[in-house]
mmCIF file of C-alpha atoms and ligand atoms in Angstrom:
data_model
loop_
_atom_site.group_PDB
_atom_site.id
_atom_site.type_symbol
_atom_site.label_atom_id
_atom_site.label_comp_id
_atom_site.label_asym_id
_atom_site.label_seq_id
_atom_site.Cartn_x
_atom_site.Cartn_y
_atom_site.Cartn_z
ATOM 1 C CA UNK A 251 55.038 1.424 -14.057
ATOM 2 C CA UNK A 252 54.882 3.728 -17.205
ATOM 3 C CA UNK A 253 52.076 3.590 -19.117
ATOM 4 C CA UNK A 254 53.601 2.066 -22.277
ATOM 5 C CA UNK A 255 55.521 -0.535 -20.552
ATOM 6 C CA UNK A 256 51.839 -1.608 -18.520
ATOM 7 C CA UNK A 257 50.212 -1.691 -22.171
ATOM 8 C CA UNK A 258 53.148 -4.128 -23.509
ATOM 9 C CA UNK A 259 53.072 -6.219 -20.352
ATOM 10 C CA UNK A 260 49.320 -6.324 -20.637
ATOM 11 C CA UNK A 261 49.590 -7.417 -24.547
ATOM 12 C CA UNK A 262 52.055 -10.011 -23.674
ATOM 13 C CA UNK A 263 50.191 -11.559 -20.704
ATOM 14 C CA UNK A 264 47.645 -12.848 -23.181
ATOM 15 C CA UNK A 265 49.817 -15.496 -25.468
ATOM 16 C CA UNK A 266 49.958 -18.725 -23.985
ATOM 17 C CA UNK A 267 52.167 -19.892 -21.367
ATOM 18 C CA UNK A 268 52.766 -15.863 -20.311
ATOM 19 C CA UNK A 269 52.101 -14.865 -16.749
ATOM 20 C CA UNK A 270 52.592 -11.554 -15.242
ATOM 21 C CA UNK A 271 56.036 -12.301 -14.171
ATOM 22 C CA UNK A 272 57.308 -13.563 -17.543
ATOM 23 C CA UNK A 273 55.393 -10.588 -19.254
ATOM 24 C CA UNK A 274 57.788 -7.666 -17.373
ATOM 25 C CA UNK A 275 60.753 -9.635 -18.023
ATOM 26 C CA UNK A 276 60.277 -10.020 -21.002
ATOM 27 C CA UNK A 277 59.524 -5.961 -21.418
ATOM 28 C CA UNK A 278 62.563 -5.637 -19.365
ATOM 29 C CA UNK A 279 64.716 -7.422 -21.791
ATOM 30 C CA UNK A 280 63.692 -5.739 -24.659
ATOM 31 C CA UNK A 281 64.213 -2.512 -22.722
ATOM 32 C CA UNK A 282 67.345 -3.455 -21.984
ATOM 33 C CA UNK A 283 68.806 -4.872 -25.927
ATOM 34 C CA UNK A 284 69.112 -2.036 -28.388
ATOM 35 C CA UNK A 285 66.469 -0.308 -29.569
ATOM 36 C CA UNK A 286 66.750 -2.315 -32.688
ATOM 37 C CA UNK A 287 65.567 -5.564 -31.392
ATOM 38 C CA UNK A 288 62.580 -4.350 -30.239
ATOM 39 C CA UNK A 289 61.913 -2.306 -33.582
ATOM 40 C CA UNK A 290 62.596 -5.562 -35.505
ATOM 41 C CA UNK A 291 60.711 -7.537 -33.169
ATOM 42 C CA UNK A 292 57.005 -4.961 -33.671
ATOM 43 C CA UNK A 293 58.171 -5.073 -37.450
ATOM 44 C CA UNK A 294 58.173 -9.101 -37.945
ATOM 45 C CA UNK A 295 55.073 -8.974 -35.504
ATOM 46 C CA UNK A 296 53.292 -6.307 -38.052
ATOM 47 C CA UNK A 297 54.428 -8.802 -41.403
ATOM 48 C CA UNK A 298 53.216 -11.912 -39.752
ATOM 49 C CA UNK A 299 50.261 -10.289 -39.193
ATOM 50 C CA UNK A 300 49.156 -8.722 -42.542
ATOM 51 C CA UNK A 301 51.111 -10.699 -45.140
ATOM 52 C CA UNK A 302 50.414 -14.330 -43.522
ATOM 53 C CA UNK A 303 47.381 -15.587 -44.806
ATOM 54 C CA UNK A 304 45.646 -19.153 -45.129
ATOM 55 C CA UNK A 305 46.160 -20.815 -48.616
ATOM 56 C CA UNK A 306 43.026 -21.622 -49.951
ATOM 57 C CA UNK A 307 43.065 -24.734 -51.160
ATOM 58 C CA UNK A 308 44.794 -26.460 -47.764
ATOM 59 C CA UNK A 309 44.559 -23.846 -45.095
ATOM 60 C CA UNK A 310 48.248 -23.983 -44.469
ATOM 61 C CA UNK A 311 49.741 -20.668 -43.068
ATOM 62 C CA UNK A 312 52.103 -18.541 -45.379
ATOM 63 C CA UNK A 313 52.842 -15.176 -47.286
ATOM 64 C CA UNK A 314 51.636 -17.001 -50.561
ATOM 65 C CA UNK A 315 48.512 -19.019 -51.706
ATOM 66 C CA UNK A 316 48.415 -21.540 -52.790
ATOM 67 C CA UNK A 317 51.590 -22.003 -49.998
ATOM 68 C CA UNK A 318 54.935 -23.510 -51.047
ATOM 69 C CA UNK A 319 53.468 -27.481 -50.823
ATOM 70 C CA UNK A 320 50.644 -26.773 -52.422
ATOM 71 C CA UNK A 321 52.499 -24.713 -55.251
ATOM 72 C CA UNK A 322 55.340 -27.390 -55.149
ATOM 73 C CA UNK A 323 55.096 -29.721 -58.332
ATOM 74 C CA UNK A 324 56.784 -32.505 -56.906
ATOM 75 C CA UNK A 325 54.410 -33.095 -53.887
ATOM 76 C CA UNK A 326 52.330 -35.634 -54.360
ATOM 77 C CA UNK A 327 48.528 -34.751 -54.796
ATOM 78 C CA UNK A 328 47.199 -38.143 -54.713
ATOM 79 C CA UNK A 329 47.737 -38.317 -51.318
ATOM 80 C CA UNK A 330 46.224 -35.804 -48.061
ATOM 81 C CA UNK A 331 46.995 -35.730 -44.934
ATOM 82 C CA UNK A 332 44.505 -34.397 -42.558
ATOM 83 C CA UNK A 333 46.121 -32.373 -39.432
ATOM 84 C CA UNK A 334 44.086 -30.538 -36.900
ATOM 85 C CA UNK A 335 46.639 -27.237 -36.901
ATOM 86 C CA UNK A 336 49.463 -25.355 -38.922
ATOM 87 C CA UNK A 337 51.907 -26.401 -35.999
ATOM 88 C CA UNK A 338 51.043 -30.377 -37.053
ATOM 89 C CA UNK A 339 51.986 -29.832 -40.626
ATOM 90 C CA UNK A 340 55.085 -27.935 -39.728
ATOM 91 C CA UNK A 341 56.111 -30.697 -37.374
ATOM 92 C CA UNK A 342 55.500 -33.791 -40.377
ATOM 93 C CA UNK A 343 57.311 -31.644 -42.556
ATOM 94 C CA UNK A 344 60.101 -31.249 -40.348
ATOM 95 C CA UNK A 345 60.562 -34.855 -40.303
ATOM 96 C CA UNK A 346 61.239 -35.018 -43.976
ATOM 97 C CA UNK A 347 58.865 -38.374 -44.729
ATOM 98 C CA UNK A 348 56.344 -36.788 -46.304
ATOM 99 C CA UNK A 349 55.820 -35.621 -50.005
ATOM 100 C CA UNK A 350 52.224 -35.460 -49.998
ATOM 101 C CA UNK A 351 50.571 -32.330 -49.483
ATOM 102 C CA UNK A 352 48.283 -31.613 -46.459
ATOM 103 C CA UNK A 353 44.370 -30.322 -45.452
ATOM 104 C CA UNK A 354 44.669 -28.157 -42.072
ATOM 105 C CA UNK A 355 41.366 -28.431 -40.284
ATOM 106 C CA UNK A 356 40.851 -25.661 -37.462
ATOM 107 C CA UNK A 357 40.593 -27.747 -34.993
ATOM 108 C CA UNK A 358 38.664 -30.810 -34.241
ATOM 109 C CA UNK A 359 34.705 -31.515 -33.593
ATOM 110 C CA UNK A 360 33.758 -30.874 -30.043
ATOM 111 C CA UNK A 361 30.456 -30.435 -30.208
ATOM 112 C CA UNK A 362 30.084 -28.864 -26.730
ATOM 113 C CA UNK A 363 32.366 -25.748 -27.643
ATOM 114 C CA UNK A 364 29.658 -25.378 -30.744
ATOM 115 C CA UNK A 365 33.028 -27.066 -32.867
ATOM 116 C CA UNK A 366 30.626 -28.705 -35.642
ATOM 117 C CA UNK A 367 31.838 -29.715 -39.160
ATOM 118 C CA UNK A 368 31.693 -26.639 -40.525
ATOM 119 C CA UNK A 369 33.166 -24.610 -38.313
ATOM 120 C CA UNK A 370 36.520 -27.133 -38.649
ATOM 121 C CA UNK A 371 36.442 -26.671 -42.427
ATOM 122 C CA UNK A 372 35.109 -30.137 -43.476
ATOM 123 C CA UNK A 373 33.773 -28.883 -46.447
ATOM 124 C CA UNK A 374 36.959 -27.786 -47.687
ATOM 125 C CA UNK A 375 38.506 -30.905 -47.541
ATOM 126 C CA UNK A 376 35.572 -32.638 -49.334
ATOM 127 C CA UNK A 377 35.478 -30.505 -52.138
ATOM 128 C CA UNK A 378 38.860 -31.873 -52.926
ATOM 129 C CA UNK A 379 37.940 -34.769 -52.965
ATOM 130 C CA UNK A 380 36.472 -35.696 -56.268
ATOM 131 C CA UNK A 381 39.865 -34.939 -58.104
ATOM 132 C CA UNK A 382 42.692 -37.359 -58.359
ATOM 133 C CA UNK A 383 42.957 -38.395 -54.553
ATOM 134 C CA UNK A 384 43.692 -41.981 -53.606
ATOM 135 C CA UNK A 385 44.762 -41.850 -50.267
ATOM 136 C CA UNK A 386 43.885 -39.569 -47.054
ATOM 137 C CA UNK A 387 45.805 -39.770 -43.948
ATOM 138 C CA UNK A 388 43.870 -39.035 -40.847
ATOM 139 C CA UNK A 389 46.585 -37.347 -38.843
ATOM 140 C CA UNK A 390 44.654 -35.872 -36.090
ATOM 141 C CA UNK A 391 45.632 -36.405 -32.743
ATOM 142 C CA UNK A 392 45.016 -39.089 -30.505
ATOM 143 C CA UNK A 393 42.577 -37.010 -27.868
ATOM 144 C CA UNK A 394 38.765 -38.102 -27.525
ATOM 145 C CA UNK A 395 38.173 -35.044 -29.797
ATOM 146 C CA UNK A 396 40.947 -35.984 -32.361
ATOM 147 C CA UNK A 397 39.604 -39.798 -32.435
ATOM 148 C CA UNK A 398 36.201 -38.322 -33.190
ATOM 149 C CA UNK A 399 37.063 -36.410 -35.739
ATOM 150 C CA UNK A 400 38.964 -38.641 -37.486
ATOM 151 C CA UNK A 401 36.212 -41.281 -37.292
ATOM 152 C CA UNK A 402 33.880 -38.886 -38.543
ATOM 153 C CA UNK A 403 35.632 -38.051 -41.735
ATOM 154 C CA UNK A 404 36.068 -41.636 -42.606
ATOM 155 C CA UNK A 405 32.127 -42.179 -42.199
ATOM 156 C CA UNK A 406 31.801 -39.215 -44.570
ATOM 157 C CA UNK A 407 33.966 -40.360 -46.833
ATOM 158 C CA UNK A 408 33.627 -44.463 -47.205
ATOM 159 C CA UNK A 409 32.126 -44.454 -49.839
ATOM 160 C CA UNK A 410 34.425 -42.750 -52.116
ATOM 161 C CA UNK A 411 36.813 -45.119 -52.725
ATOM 162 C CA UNK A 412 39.859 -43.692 -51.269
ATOM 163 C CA UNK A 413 41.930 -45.566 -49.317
ATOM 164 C CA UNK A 414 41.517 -43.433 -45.339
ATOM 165 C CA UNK A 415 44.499 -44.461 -42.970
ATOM 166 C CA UNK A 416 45.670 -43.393 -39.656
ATOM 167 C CA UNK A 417 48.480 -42.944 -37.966
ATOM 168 C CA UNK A 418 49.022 -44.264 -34.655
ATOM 169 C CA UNK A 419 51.518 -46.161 -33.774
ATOM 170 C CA UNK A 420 54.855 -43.833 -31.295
ATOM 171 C CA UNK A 421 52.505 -41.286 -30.705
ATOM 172 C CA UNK A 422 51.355 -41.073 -26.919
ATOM 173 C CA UNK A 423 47.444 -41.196 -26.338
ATOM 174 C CA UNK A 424 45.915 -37.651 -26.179
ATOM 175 C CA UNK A 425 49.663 -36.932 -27.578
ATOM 176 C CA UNK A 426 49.598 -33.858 -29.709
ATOM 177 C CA UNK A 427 51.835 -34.381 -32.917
ATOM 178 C CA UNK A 428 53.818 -30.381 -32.436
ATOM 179 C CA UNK A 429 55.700 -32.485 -29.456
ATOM 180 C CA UNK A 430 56.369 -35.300 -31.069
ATOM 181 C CA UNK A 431 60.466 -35.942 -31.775
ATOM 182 C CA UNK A 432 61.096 -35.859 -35.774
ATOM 183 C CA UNK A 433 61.882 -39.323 -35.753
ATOM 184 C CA UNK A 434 58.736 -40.516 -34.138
ATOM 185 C CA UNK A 435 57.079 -38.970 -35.763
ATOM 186 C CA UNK A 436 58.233 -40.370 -39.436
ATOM 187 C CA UNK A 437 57.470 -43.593 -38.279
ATOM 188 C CA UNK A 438 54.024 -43.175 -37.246
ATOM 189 C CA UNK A 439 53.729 -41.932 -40.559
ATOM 190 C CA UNK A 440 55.494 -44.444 -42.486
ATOM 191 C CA UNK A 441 53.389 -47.101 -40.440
ATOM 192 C CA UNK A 442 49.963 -45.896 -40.715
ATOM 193 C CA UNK A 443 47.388 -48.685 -40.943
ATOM 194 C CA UNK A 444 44.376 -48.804 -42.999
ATOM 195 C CA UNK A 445 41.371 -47.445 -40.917
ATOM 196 C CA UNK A 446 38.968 -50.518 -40.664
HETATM 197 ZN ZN1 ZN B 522 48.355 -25.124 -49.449
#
């Protein structure tokens, strides 16, 4: 194989889910559409990856920060949900339930990959804290390390008197909220209980 189209193949063999196999077809195919898809594909690659930045006050994913919730005046501040990943927020937003805004962790503890507090942006979250915030919403998912989180920030933040909830009810244990259907999804939210 050329050079170039090994390189490509070699680049696209690391996302996830990508094998060989899938890798040369996929080279193939854009080989094989005009050269403009593939120019417009390396361009949207090149803007995602130098104009897409986290917002700093939530950690959401976008070309602006603060991102569109966070900038939006008719979300709701008095009320956080926690998510462990971009993907989560996108997926409650797509549902259309929620008009809150959000705090993205990276990630949840797992102490045994070195995943401490601080390296899943705990700190961020609590400095929000002190402002106007009644509610959180502990939206992690439902895997050991998920669980653990979420227990964790409630111990941290009992005894602030904000009302931590959870949701739990539709969505599959060790069920990761991205794959959860819209509809689901909104009514795991809508029924979140009051963490005990
Ligand atoms: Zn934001």
């Amino acid at each position: 194989m050329a050079d170039a189209i090994q390189r490509l193949v070699g680049l696209l063999r690391q996302l996830p889910s990508v094998g060989e196999k899938t890798a040369a077809r996929l080279v193939f195919y854009i080989l094989s559409s005009p050269a403009e898809y593939g120019k417009a594909l390396s361009g949207a690659i090149e803007d995602v990856v130098e104009r897409v930045k986290p917002c700093r006050i939530c950690g959401n994913l976008s070309e602006h920060s603060p991102c569109p919730v966070c900038a939006d005046p008719k979300r709701d501040e008095t009320t956080i949900c926690v998510v462990e990943k971009v993907q989560d927020l996108m997926a409650i937003e797509a549902s259309n339930e929620y008009r809150g805004v959000y705090h993205v962790l990276r990630g949840n503890l797992s102490p045994l990959d070195g995943k401490g507090p601080e390296q899943i942006g705990v700190d961020g979250l609590l400095d929000r804290l002190p402002g106007n915030v009644r509610e959180l919403i502990l939206a992690t998912s439902s895997s050991v390390e998920g669980e653990a989180t979420a227990l964790y920030l409630k111990k941290r933040i009992a005894s602030m008197n904000i009302k931590i909830s959870r949701i739990a009810s539709g969505i599959p244990v060790g069920g990761e909220l991205e794959y959860v259907d819209r509809g689901t999804l909104g009514r795991a939210l809508a029924g979140r209980r009051e963490m005990q």
